[in-house]
Amino acid sequence: MARKQGSHADITGPKVRAAALRLFARHGFAAVSMRQIAAEVGVQAGALYLYTPDKQALLFELMRDHLEELLADWRAPDAAPVAQLEDFVRHHIRFHLDRPELVFIAYMELRNLTPENFAVIEGLRRDYEDRLEAILRAGQQAGDFAVPDTKLATMALIAMLTGVTTWYREGGRLDRAAVAGIYWDMVRKAVAA
């Protein structure tokens, strides 16, 4: 299906995505109707189909775009594994704290993807996990890290780092830089040789 082109579409299309994001994060994908998304945007329900084929496409695009942006936004610095790992940790926390609704959807709504869409999202997630695992392996080979299972460590570290979005609130006891520093210290100690 061709998407609508033009200045009105350039405004309404992002509004549709933003409304879907808010509603999916607040109520869950299954509980949100296209009619609710249309009401949030201020258009007739039928008009949504000018911008997206269906609700599944909206969910998939939100997840895919989030992961593609995450992958594009971080490249391992040309540095030793310890410095690469620190950069990964700080980047992951910063990136995810800027997008808590997307993070919530990316983890909680996987079950609502079609098998084809799930395969694409799973592939993007695996690409990101592979980057962290490569750092852990390089650190093992350099004698910097003692990780008995790099795949398991990768999964545990990503879960820990992503979990910050469930409790962190702006204006709280710790600012983002302090949280990233404390998390880096915990990660460093968890993998240290």
PDB file of C-alpha atoms in Angstrom:
ATOM      1  CA  MET A   1       0.000   0.000   0.000  1.00  0.00           C
ATOM      2  CA  ALA A   2       1.417   3.392  -0.977  1.00  0.00           C
ATOM      3  CA  ARG A   3       1.504   5.940   1.764  1.00  0.00           C
ATOM      4  CA  LYS A   4      -0.066   9.300   1.328  1.00  0.00           C
ATOM      5  CA  GLN A   5       2.436  11.963   0.233  1.00  0.00           C
ATOM      6  CA  GLY A   6       2.414  15.703   0.820  1.00  0.00           C
ATOM      7  CA  SER A   7       2.581  18.259   3.592  1.00  0.00           C
ATOM      8  CA  HIS A   8      -0.612  17.106   5.350  1.00  0.00           C
ATOM      9  CA  ALA A   9       0.698  13.527   5.316  1.00  0.00           C
ATOM     10  CA  ASP A  10       4.045  14.706   6.646  1.00  0.00           C
ATOM     11  CA  ILE A  11       2.223  16.084   9.679  1.00  0.00           C
ATOM     12  CA  THR A  12      -0.498  13.478  10.174  1.00  0.00           C
ATOM     13  CA  GLY A  13       1.666  10.376   9.624  1.00  0.00           C
ATOM     14  CA  PRO A  14       3.979  11.185  12.559  1.00  0.00           C
ATOM     15  CA  LYS A  15       0.934  12.109  14.668  1.00  0.00           C
ATOM     16  CA  VAL A  16      -0.567   8.686  13.965  1.00  0.00           C
ATOM     17  CA  ARG A  17       2.664   6.985  15.045  1.00  0.00           C
ATOM     18  CA  ALA A  18       2.973   9.159  18.164  1.00  0.00           C
ATOM     19  CA  ALA A  19      -0.638   8.467  19.144  1.00  0.00           C
ATOM     20  CA  ALA A  20      -0.197   4.730  18.580  1.00  0.00           C
ATOM     21  CA  LEU A  21       2.974   4.779  20.687  1.00  0.00           C
ATOM     22  CA  ARG A  22       1.259   6.570  23.594  1.00  0.00           C
ATOM     23  CA  LEU A  23      -1.819   4.360  23.498  1.00  0.00           C
ATOM     24  CA  PHE A  24       0.063   1.068  23.071  1.00  0.00           C
ATOM     25  CA  ALA A  25       2.355   1.979  25.987  1.00  0.00           C
ATOM     26  CA  ARG A  26      -0.533   3.074  28.205  1.00  0.00           C
ATOM     27  CA  HIS A  27      -3.135   0.393  27.434  1.00  0.00           C
ATOM     28  CA  GLY A  28      -1.337  -2.379  25.564  1.00  0.00           C
ATOM     29  CA  PHE A  29      -1.500  -3.215  21.882  1.00  0.00           C
ATOM     30  CA  ALA A  30      -4.445  -5.631  22.149  1.00  0.00           C
ATOM     31  CA  ALA A  31      -6.619  -3.124  24.020  1.00  0.00           C
ATOM     32  CA  VAL A  32      -6.159  -0.262  21.536  1.00  0.00           C
ATOM     33  CA  SER A  33      -8.358   0.094  18.474  1.00  0.00           C
ATOM     34  CA  MET A  34      -7.720   1.990  15.278  1.00  0.00           C
ATOM     35  CA  ARG A  35     -10.720   4.119  16.236  1.00  0.00           C
ATOM     36  CA  GLN A  36      -8.949   5.145  19.475  1.00  0.00           C
ATOM     37  CA  ILE A  37      -5.804   6.058  17.556  1.00  0.00           C
ATOM     38  CA  ALA A  38      -7.863   8.112  15.107  1.00  0.00           C
ATOM     39  CA  ALA A  39      -9.615   9.942  17.965  1.00  0.00           C
ATOM     40  CA  GLU A  40      -6.261  10.708  19.567  1.00  0.00           C
ATOM     41  CA  VAL A  41      -5.014  12.208  16.290  1.00  0.00           C
ATOM     42  CA  GLY A  42      -8.290  13.967  15.527  1.00  0.00           C
ATOM     43  CA  VAL A  43      -9.108  12.224  12.240  1.00  0.00           C
ATOM     44  CA  GLN A  44     -11.806   9.808  11.123  1.00  0.00           C
ATOM     45  CA  ALA A  45     -10.921   6.152  11.646  1.00  0.00           C
ATOM     46  CA  GLY A  46     -11.010   5.486   7.900  1.00  0.00           C
ATOM     47  CA  ALA A  47      -8.413   8.209   7.332  1.00  0.00           C
ATOM     48  CA  LEU A  48      -5.815   6.198   9.271  1.00  0.00           C
ATOM     49  CA  TYR A  49      -5.594   3.746   6.409  1.00  0.00           C
ATOM     50  CA  LEU A  50      -4.068   6.497   4.290  1.00  0.00           C
ATOM     51  CA  TYR A  51      -1.061   6.358   6.651  1.00  0.00           C
ATOM     52  CA  THR A  52      -0.839   2.710   7.678  1.00  0.00           C
ATOM     53  CA  PRO A  53      -2.326  -0.560   6.422  1.00  0.00           C
ATOM     54  CA  ASP A  54      -3.312  -1.687   9.931  1.00  0.00           C
ATOM     55  CA  LYS A  55      -2.505  -1.699  13.645  1.00  0.00           C
ATOM     56  CA  GLN A  56       0.047  -4.525  13.238  1.00  0.00           C
ATOM     57  CA  ALA A  57       2.010  -2.393  10.777  1.00  0.00           C
ATOM     58  CA  LEU A  58       2.073   0.471  13.290  1.00  0.00           C
ATOM     59  CA  LEU A  59       3.416  -1.793  16.034  1.00  0.00           C
ATOM     60  CA  PHE A  60       6.012  -3.336  13.752  1.00  0.00           C
ATOM     61  CA  GLU A  61       7.199   0.046  12.418  1.00  0.00           C
ATOM     62  CA  LEU A  62       7.556   1.463  15.933  1.00  0.00           C
ATOM     63  CA  MET A  63       9.653  -1.518  17.037  1.00  0.00           C
ATOM     64  CA  ARG A  64      11.702  -1.749  13.851  1.00  0.00           C
ATOM     65  CA  ASP A  65      12.477   1.959  13.749  1.00  0.00           C
ATOM     66  CA  HIS A  66      13.469   1.922  17.432  1.00  0.00           C
ATOM     67  CA  LEU A  67      15.917  -0.928  16.928  1.00  0.00           C
ATOM     68  CA  GLU A  68      17.310   0.426  13.673  1.00  0.00           C
ATOM     69  CA  GLU A  69      17.934   3.769  15.370  1.00  0.00           C
ATOM     70  CA  LEU A  70      19.596   2.014  18.313  1.00  0.00           C
ATOM     71  CA  LEU A  71      21.861   0.073  15.952  1.00  0.00           C
ATOM     72  CA  ALA A  72      22.722   3.166  13.909  1.00  0.00           C
ATOM     73  CA  ASP A  73      23.346   5.302  16.980  1.00  0.00           C
ATOM     74  CA  TRP A  74      26.075   3.165  18.551  1.00  0.00           C
ATOM     75  CA  ARG A  75      29.331   2.035  17.049  1.00  0.00           C
ATOM     76  CA  ALA A  76      32.056   0.470  19.153  1.00  0.00           C
ATOM     77  CA  PRO A  77      34.828   2.986  19.669  1.00  0.00           C
ATOM     78  CA  ASP A  78      38.306   2.070  18.493  1.00  0.00           C
ATOM     79  CA  ALA A  79      39.437   1.236  22.001  1.00  0.00           C
ATOM     80  CA  ALA A  80      40.221  -1.601  24.393  1.00  0.00           C
ATOM     81  CA  PRO A  81      37.317  -3.891  25.369  1.00  0.00           C
ATOM     82  CA  VAL A  82      36.887  -2.255  28.786  1.00  0.00           C
ATOM     83  CA  ALA A  83      36.442   1.170  27.189  1.00  0.00           C
ATOM     84  CA  GLN A  84      34.101  -0.301  24.561  1.00  0.00           C
ATOM     85  CA  LEU A  85      31.997  -1.912  27.273  1.00  0.00           C
ATOM     86  CA  GLU A  86      31.791   1.331  29.240  1.00  0.00           C
ATOM     87  CA  ASP A  87      30.736   3.194  26.120  1.00  0.00           C
ATOM     88  CA  PHE A  88      28.103   0.531  25.380  1.00  0.00           C
ATOM     89  CA  VAL A  89      26.677   0.725  28.924  1.00  0.00           C
ATOM     90  CA  ARG A  90      26.494   4.510  29.004  1.00  0.00           C
ATOM     91  CA  HIS A  91      25.037   4.690  25.502  1.00  0.00           C
ATOM     92  CA  HIS A  92      22.429   2.004  26.196  1.00  0.00           C
ATOM     93  CA  ILE A  93      21.174   3.768  29.313  1.00  0.00           C
ATOM     94  CA  ARG A  94      21.137   7.216  27.708  1.00  0.00           C
ATOM     95  CA  PHE A  95      19.398   5.988  24.557  1.00  0.00           C
ATOM     96  CA  HIS A  96      16.741   4.023  26.428  1.00  0.00           C
ATOM     97  CA  LEU A  97      15.996   6.686  29.040  1.00  0.00           C
ATOM     98  CA  ASP A  98      15.149   9.036  26.165  1.00  0.00           C
ATOM     99  CA  ARG A  99      12.564   6.528  24.860  1.00  0.00           C
ATOM    100  CA  PRO A 100      10.823   4.724  27.761  1.00  0.00           C
ATOM    101  CA  GLU A 101       7.546   4.162  25.889  1.00  0.00           C
ATOM    102  CA  LEU A 102       9.337   2.624  22.903  1.00  0.00           C
ATOM    103  CA  VAL A 103      11.412   0.429  25.201  1.00  0.00           C
ATOM    104  CA  PHE A 104       8.276  -0.784  26.964  1.00  0.00           C
ATOM    105  CA  ILE A 105       6.594  -1.633  23.670  1.00  0.00           C
ATOM    106  CA  ALA A 106       9.734  -3.232  22.217  1.00  0.00           C
ATOM    107  CA  TYR A 107       9.856  -5.704  25.101  1.00  0.00           C
ATOM    108  CA  MET A 108       6.240  -6.168  26.156  1.00  0.00           C
ATOM    109  CA  GLU A 109       4.512  -6.348  22.794  1.00  0.00           C
ATOM    110  CA  LEU A 110       6.709  -8.882  21.005  1.00  0.00           C
ATOM    111  CA  ARG A 111       3.981 -11.470  21.517  1.00  0.00           C
ATOM    112  CA  ASN A 112       1.611  -9.412  19.356  1.00  0.00           C
ATOM    113  CA  LEU A 113       3.785  -9.429  16.243  1.00  0.00           C
ATOM    114  CA  THR A 114       3.015 -11.714  13.325  1.00  0.00           C
ATOM    115  CA  PRO A 115       5.636 -14.448  12.880  1.00  0.00           C
ATOM    116  CA  GLU A 116       7.133 -12.591   9.904  1.00  0.00           C
ATOM    117  CA  ASN A 117       7.396  -9.312  11.800  1.00  0.00           C
ATOM    118  CA  PHE A 118       8.712 -11.080  14.891  1.00  0.00           C
ATOM    119  CA  ALA A 119      11.510 -12.612  12.810  1.00  0.00           C
ATOM    120  CA  VAL A 120      12.605  -9.168  11.602  1.00  0.00           C
ATOM    121  CA  ILE A 121      12.555  -7.683  15.118  1.00  0.00           C
ATOM    122  CA  GLU A 122      14.334 -10.706  16.571  1.00  0.00           C
ATOM    123  CA  GLY A 123      17.041 -10.335  13.914  1.00  0.00           C
ATOM    124  CA  LEU A 124      17.595  -6.675  14.822  1.00  0.00           C
ATOM    125  CA  ARG A 125      17.712  -7.510  18.519  1.00  0.00           C
ATOM    126  CA  ARG A 126      20.220 -10.277  17.812  1.00  0.00           C
ATOM    127  CA  ASP A 127      22.411  -7.825  15.867  1.00  0.00           C
ATOM    128  CA  TYR A 128      22.502  -5.546  18.900  1.00  0.00           C
ATOM    129  CA  GLU A 129      23.166  -8.409  21.315  1.00  0.00           C
ATOM    130  CA  ASP A 130      25.967  -9.648  19.036  1.00  0.00           C
ATOM    131  CA  ARG A 131      27.708  -6.291  19.409  1.00  0.00           C
ATOM    132  CA  LEU A 132      27.790  -6.623  23.182  1.00  0.00           C
ATOM    133  CA  GLU A 133      28.821 -10.265  23.026  1.00  0.00           C
ATOM    134  CA  ALA A 134      31.700  -9.367  20.697  1.00  0.00           C
ATOM    135  CA  ILE A 135      32.970  -6.905  23.309  1.00  0.00           C
ATOM    136  CA  LEU A 136      32.727  -9.541  26.036  1.00  0.00           C
ATOM    137  CA  ARG A 137      34.591 -12.084  23.912  1.00  0.00           C
ATOM    138  CA  ALA A 138      37.320  -9.571  23.067  1.00  0.00           C
ATOM    139  CA  GLY A 139      37.623  -8.748  26.759  1.00  0.00           C
ATOM    140  CA  GLN A 140      37.935 -12.426  27.601  1.00  0.00           C
ATOM    141  CA  GLN A 141      40.669 -12.890  25.013  1.00  0.00           C
ATOM    142  CA  ALA A 142      42.511  -9.826  26.342  1.00  0.00           C
ATOM    143  CA  GLY A 143      42.270 -11.161  29.899  1.00  0.00           C
ATOM    144  CA  ASP A 144      40.130  -8.202  31.020  1.00  0.00           C
ATOM    145  CA  PHE A 145      36.876 -10.116  31.566  1.00  0.00           C
ATOM    146  CA  ALA A 146      36.055 -13.403  33.260  1.00  0.00           C
ATOM    147  CA  VAL A 147      32.699 -14.403  31.808  1.00  0.00           C
ATOM    148  CA  PRO A 148      31.888 -18.131  31.855  1.00  0.00           C
ATOM    149  CA  ASP A 149      29.197 -17.784  29.167  1.00  0.00           C
ATOM    150  CA  THR A 150      29.265 -14.688  26.961  1.00  0.00           C
ATOM    151  CA  LYS A 151      25.761 -15.295  25.540  1.00  0.00           C
ATOM    152  CA  LEU A 152      24.220 -15.546  29.004  1.00  0.00           C
ATOM    153  CA  ALA A 153      26.202 -12.532  30.216  1.00  0.00           C
ATOM    154  CA  THR A 154      24.996 -10.567  27.194  1.00  0.00           C
ATOM    155  CA  MET A 155      21.358 -11.339  27.927  1.00  0.00           C
ATOM    156  CA  ALA A 156      21.741 -10.574  31.636  1.00  0.00           C
ATOM    157  CA  LEU A 157      23.520  -7.269  31.028  1.00  0.00           C
ATOM    158  CA  ILE A 158      21.009  -6.060  28.445  1.00  0.00           C
ATOM    159  CA  ALA A 159      18.112  -6.954  30.759  1.00  0.00           C
ATOM    160  CA  MET A 160      19.772  -5.109  33.634  1.00  0.00           C
ATOM    161  CA  LEU A 161      20.578  -2.023  31.557  1.00  0.00           C
ATOM    162  CA  THR A 162      17.172  -1.850  29.910  1.00  0.00           C
ATOM    163  CA  GLY A 163      15.438  -2.280  33.272  1.00  0.00           C
ATOM    164  CA  VAL A 164      16.481   1.232  34.244  1.00  0.00           C
ATOM    165  CA  THR A 165      13.517   2.542  32.233  1.00  0.00           C
ATOM    166  CA  THR A 166      11.066   0.840  34.623  1.00  0.00           C
ATOM    167  CA  TRP A 167      12.098   2.831  37.667  1.00  0.00           C
ATOM    168  CA  TYR A 168      14.045   5.946  36.619  1.00  0.00           C
ATOM    169  CA  ARG A 169      12.212   9.275  36.887  1.00  0.00           C
ATOM    170  CA  GLU A 170      13.580  12.679  35.900  1.00  0.00           C
ATOM    171  CA  GLY A 171      14.128  14.887  38.927  1.00  0.00           C
ATOM    172  CA  GLY A 172      14.608  11.912  41.234  1.00  0.00           C
ATOM    173  CA  ARG A 173      17.417  11.286  43.703  1.00  0.00           C
ATOM    174  CA  LEU A 174      19.943  10.461  40.955  1.00  0.00           C
ATOM    175  CA  ASP A 175      20.420  12.190  37.630  1.00  0.00           C
ATOM    176  CA  ARG A 176      21.081  10.271  34.433  1.00  0.00           C
ATOM    177  CA  ALA A 177      24.853  10.651  34.610  1.00  0.00           C
ATOM    178  CA  ALA A 178      24.943   9.276  38.157  1.00  0.00           C
ATOM    179  CA  VAL A 179      22.740   6.327  37.183  1.00  0.00           C
ATOM    180  CA  ALA A 180      24.935   5.548  34.164  1.00  0.00           C
ATOM    181  CA  GLY A 181      28.054   5.743  36.359  1.00  0.00           C
ATOM    182  CA  ILE A 182      26.631   3.385  38.972  1.00  0.00           C
ATOM    183  CA  TYR A 183      25.439   0.938  36.337  1.00  0.00           C
ATOM    184  CA  TRP A 184      28.837   1.018  34.651  1.00  0.00           C
ATOM    185  CA  ASP A 185      30.477   0.232  38.004  1.00  0.00           C
ATOM    186  CA  MET A 186      28.136  -2.750  38.514  1.00  0.00           C
ATOM    187  CA  VAL A 187      28.732  -4.066  34.976  1.00  0.00           C
ATOM    188  CA  ARG A 188      32.503  -3.623  35.288  1.00  0.00           C
ATOM    189  CA  LYS A 189      32.551  -5.585  38.551  1.00  0.00           C
ATOM    190  CA  ALA A 190      30.274  -8.293  37.135  1.00  0.00           C
ATOM    191  CA  VAL A 191      32.625  -9.105  34.250  1.00  0.00           C
ATOM    192  CA  ALA A 192      36.023  -8.264  35.784  1.00  0.00           C
ATOM    193  CA  ALA A 193      38.753 -10.870  35.576  1.00  0.00           C
TER     194      ALA A 193
END
